Structure formats: C-alpha cells, structure tokens
mmCIF file of C-alpha atoms in Angstrom:
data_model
loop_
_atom_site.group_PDB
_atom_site.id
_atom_site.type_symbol
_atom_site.label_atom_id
_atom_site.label_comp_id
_atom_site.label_asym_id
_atom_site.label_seq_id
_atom_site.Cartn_x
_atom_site.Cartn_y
_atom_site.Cartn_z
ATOM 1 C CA UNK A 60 0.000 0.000 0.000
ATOM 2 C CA UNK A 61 1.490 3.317 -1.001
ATOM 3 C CA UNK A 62 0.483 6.386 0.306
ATOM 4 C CA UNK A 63 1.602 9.977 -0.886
ATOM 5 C CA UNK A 64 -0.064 13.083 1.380
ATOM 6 C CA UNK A 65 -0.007 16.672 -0.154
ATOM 7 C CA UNK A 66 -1.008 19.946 1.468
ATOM 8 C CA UNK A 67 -1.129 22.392 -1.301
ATOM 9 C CA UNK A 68 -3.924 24.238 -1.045
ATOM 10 C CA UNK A 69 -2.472 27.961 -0.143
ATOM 11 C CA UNK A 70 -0.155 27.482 -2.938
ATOM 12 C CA UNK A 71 -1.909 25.987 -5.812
ATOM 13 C CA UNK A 72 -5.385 27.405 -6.543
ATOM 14 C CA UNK A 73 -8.335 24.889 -6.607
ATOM 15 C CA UNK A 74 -5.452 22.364 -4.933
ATOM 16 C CA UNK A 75 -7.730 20.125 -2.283
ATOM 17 C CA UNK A 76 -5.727 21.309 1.439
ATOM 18 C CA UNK A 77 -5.158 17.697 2.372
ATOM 19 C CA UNK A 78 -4.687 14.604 0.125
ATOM 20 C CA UNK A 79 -3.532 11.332 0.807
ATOM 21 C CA UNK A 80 -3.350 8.758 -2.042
ATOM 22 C CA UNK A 81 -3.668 4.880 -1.300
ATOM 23 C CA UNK A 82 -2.389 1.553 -4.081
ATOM 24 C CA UNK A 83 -4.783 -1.110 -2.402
ATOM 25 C CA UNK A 84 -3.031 -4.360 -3.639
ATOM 26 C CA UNK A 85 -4.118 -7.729 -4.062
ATOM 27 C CA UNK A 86 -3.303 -9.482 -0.830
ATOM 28 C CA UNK A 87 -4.894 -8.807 2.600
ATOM 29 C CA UNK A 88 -8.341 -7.108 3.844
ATOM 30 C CA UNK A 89 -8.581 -4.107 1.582
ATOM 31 C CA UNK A 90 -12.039 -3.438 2.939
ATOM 32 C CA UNK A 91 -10.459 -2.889 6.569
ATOM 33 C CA UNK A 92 -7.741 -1.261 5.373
ATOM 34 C CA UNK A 93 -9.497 1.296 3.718
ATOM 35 C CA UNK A 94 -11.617 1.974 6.459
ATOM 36 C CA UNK A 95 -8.601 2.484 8.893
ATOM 37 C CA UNK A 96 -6.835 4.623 6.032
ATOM 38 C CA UNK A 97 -10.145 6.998 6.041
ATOM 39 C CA UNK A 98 -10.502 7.386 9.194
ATOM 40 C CA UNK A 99 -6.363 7.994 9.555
ATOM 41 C CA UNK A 100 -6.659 10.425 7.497
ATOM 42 C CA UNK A 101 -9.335 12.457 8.715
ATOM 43 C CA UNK A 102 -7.637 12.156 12.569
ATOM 44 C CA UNK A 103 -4.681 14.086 10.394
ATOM 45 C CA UNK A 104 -6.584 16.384 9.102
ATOM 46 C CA UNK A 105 -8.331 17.430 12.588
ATOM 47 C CA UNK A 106 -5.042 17.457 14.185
ATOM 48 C CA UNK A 107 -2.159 18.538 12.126
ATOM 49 C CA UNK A 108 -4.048 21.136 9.760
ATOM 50 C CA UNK A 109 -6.986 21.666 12.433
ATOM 51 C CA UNK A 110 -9.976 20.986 10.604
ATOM 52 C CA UNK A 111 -12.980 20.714 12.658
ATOM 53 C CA UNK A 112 -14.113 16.818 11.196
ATOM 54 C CA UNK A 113 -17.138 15.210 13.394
ATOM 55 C CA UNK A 114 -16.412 11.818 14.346
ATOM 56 C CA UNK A 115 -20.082 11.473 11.886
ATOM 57 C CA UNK A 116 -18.777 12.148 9.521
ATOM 58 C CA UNK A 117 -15.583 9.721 10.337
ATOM 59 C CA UNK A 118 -18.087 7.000 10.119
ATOM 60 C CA UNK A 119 -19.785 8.222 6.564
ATOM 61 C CA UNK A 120 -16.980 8.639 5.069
ATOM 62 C CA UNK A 121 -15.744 4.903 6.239
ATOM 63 C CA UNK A 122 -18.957 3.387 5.012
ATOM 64 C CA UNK A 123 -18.829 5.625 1.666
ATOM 65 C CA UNK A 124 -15.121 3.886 1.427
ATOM 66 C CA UNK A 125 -16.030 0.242 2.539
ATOM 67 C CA UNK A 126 -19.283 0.557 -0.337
ATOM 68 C CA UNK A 127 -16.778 1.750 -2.759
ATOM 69 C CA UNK A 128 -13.780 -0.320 -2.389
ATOM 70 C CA UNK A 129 -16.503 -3.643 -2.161
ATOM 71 C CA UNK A 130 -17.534 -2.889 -5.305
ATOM 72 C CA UNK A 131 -14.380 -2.079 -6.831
ATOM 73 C CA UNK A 132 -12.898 -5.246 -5.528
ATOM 74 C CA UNK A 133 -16.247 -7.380 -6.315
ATOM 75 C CA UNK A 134 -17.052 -5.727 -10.144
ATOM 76 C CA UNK A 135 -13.253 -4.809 -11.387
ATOM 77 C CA UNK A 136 -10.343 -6.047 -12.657
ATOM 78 C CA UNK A 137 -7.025 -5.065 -11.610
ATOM 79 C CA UNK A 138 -5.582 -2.667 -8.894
ATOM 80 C CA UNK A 139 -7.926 -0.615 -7.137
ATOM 81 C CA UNK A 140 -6.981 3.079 -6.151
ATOM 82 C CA UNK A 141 -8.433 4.906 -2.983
ATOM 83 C CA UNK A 142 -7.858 9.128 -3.168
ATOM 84 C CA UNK A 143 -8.919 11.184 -0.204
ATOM 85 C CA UNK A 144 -8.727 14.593 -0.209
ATOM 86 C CA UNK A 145 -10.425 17.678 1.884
ATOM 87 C CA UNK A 146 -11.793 20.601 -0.833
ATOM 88 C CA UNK A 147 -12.956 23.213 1.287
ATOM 89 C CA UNK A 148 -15.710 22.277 3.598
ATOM 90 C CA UNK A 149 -16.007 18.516 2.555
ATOM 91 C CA UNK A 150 -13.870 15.574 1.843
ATOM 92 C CA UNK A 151 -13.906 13.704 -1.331
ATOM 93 C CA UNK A 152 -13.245 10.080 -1.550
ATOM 94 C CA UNK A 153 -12.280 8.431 -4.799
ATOM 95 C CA UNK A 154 -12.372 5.072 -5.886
ATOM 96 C CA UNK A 155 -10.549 4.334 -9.267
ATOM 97 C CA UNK A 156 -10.635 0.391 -10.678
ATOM 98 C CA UNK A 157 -10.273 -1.077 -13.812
ATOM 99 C CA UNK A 158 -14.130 -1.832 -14.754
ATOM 100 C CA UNK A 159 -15.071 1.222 -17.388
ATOM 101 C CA UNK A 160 -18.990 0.708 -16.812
ATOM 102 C CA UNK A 161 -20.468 3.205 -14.240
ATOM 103 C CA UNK A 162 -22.342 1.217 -11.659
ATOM 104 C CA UNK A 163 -26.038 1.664 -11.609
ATOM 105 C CA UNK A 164 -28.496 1.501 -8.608
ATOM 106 C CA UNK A 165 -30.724 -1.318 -9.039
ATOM 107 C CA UNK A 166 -34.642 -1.347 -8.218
ATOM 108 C CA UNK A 167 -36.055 -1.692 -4.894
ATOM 109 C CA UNK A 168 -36.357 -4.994 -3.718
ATOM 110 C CA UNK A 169 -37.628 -5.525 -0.250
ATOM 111 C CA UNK A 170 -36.644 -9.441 -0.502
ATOM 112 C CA UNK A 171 -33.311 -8.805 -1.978
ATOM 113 C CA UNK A 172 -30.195 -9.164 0.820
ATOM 114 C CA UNK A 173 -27.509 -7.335 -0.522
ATOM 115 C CA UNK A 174 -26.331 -5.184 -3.216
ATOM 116 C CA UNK A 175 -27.464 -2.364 -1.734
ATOM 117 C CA UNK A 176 -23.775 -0.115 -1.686
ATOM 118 C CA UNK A 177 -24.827 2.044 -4.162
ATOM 119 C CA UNK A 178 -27.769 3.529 -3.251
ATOM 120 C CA UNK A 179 -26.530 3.701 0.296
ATOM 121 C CA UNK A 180 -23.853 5.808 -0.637
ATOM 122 C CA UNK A 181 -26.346 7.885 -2.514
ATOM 123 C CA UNK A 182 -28.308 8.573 0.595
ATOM 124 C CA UNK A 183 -25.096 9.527 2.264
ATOM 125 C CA UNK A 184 -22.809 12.015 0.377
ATOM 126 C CA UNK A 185 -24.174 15.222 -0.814
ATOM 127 C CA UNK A 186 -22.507 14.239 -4.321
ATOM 128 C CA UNK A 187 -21.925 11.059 -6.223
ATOM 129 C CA UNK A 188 -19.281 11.120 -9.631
ATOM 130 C CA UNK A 189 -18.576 8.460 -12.259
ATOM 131 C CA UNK A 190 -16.084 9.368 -14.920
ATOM 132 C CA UNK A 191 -14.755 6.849 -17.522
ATOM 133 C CA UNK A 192 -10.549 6.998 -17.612
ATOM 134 C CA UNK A 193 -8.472 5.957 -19.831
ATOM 135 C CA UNK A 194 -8.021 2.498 -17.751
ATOM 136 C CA UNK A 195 -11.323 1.934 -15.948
ATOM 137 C CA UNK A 196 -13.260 4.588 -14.130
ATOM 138 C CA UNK A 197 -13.480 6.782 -10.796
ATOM 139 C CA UNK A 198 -16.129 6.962 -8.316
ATOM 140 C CA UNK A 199 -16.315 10.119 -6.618
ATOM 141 C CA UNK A 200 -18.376 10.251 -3.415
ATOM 142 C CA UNK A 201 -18.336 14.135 -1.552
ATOM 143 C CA UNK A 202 -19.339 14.835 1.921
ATOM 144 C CA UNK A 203 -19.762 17.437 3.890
ATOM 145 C CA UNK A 204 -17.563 18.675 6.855
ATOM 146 C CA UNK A 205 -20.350 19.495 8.420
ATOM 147 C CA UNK A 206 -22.516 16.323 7.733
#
C-alpha cells in the first residue's frame, strides 16, 4: 500500500488542502484497510491542519469507502486506487478500478439481501461522480464537513 499526502492548497489554486493517495493491492483485507486509512486520514486532518471533522462524519466517510472499495474489488479487474482529499468544507473520496462501466443503482427490492452499496452511498454524500478513464473509471463520493 502506497500512500503519498499533499497539502497544497495555499499554494496551488483549486489544490484540495489535504490529500492522501492509497495503491490497495491484491493481498490482505482491503475493505479494513481502507476503512482504517479513512478514518487515519481524517484524525490528520483534525489534528495537524486543524480541521474541525465530526467523528459522523468519520463513520460516513468509512462506510462511503467500505461501499466503494466492495464494489471495486467485487465488479473490477485489476488494482484498485483509494484518493482522499479535503476541498474546502467537505472531503472527497475516490475510488478508481479497472471496470469502465459506471455502476447503476438497481430497483427496490424488499426481498433482496444485498447489493445495496450504491444507493446507500447515494443517501449519504451530498454528491456522487462516475467518470470513464483511460483504464477503468473513478467513483467520486463528496461529503460534507459538516454532515
């Protein structure tokens, strides 16, 4: 797991002010680990830049992750990249994988167990992204600080 943390956002206009950048590899709980690295990374940004992060929004934005990084390891081929990063009063967490089609939420299904991470993290972040790349696609799920 690689990591690579920037804080550029005095110096670089539209630069997030905290970013941390995460390689989830093959072996191993990448679930957990993602988790831990969210909620790492907010506890950073509350104390070494002073961000005021509710411990809510801790836990959102480690479900947000674990729905993301399930699906990513679940639907995609490949590696499976994990961005975090704090754009003025939210944090944005992106999943990238190597599956080009966007996810879509499926019908309600009161019987169905399951399958549900999607439109869970749709009731959760205030915005939900799907881009194609050149490799796959990114997810981008945005919170609020303030959630």
């Amino acid at each position: 797991m690689e990591s690579l943390s920037v804080d550029e956002g005095e110096t670089v206009p539209g630069a997030p002010r905290l970013r941390a950048s995460y390689a989830l590899d093959a072996e191993g709980a990448w679930i957990a680990q993602a988790r831990h690295l969210a909620a790492e990374f907010l506890e950073r940004a509350r104390t070494e830049n002073g961000l005021p992060v509710p411990d809510r929004v801790v836990e959102i934005t480690q479900l947000v992750v674990s729905e993301l990084v399930t699906n990513a390891r679940k639907y995609a081929p490949g590696p499976v990249g994990l961005d975090l990063r704090v754009f003025g009063d939210a944090v944005e967490v992106v999943v990238h994988d190597g599956n080009p089609e966007a996810p879509r939420p499926r019908d309600a299904d009161p019987g169905r167990v399951g399958q549900h991470g999607l439109e869970i993290v749709m009731a959760v972040a205030d915005a939900l992204d799907v881009r194609q790349e050149a490799e796959g696609k990114s997810i981008t799920a945005r919170i609020a600080l303030s959630a």
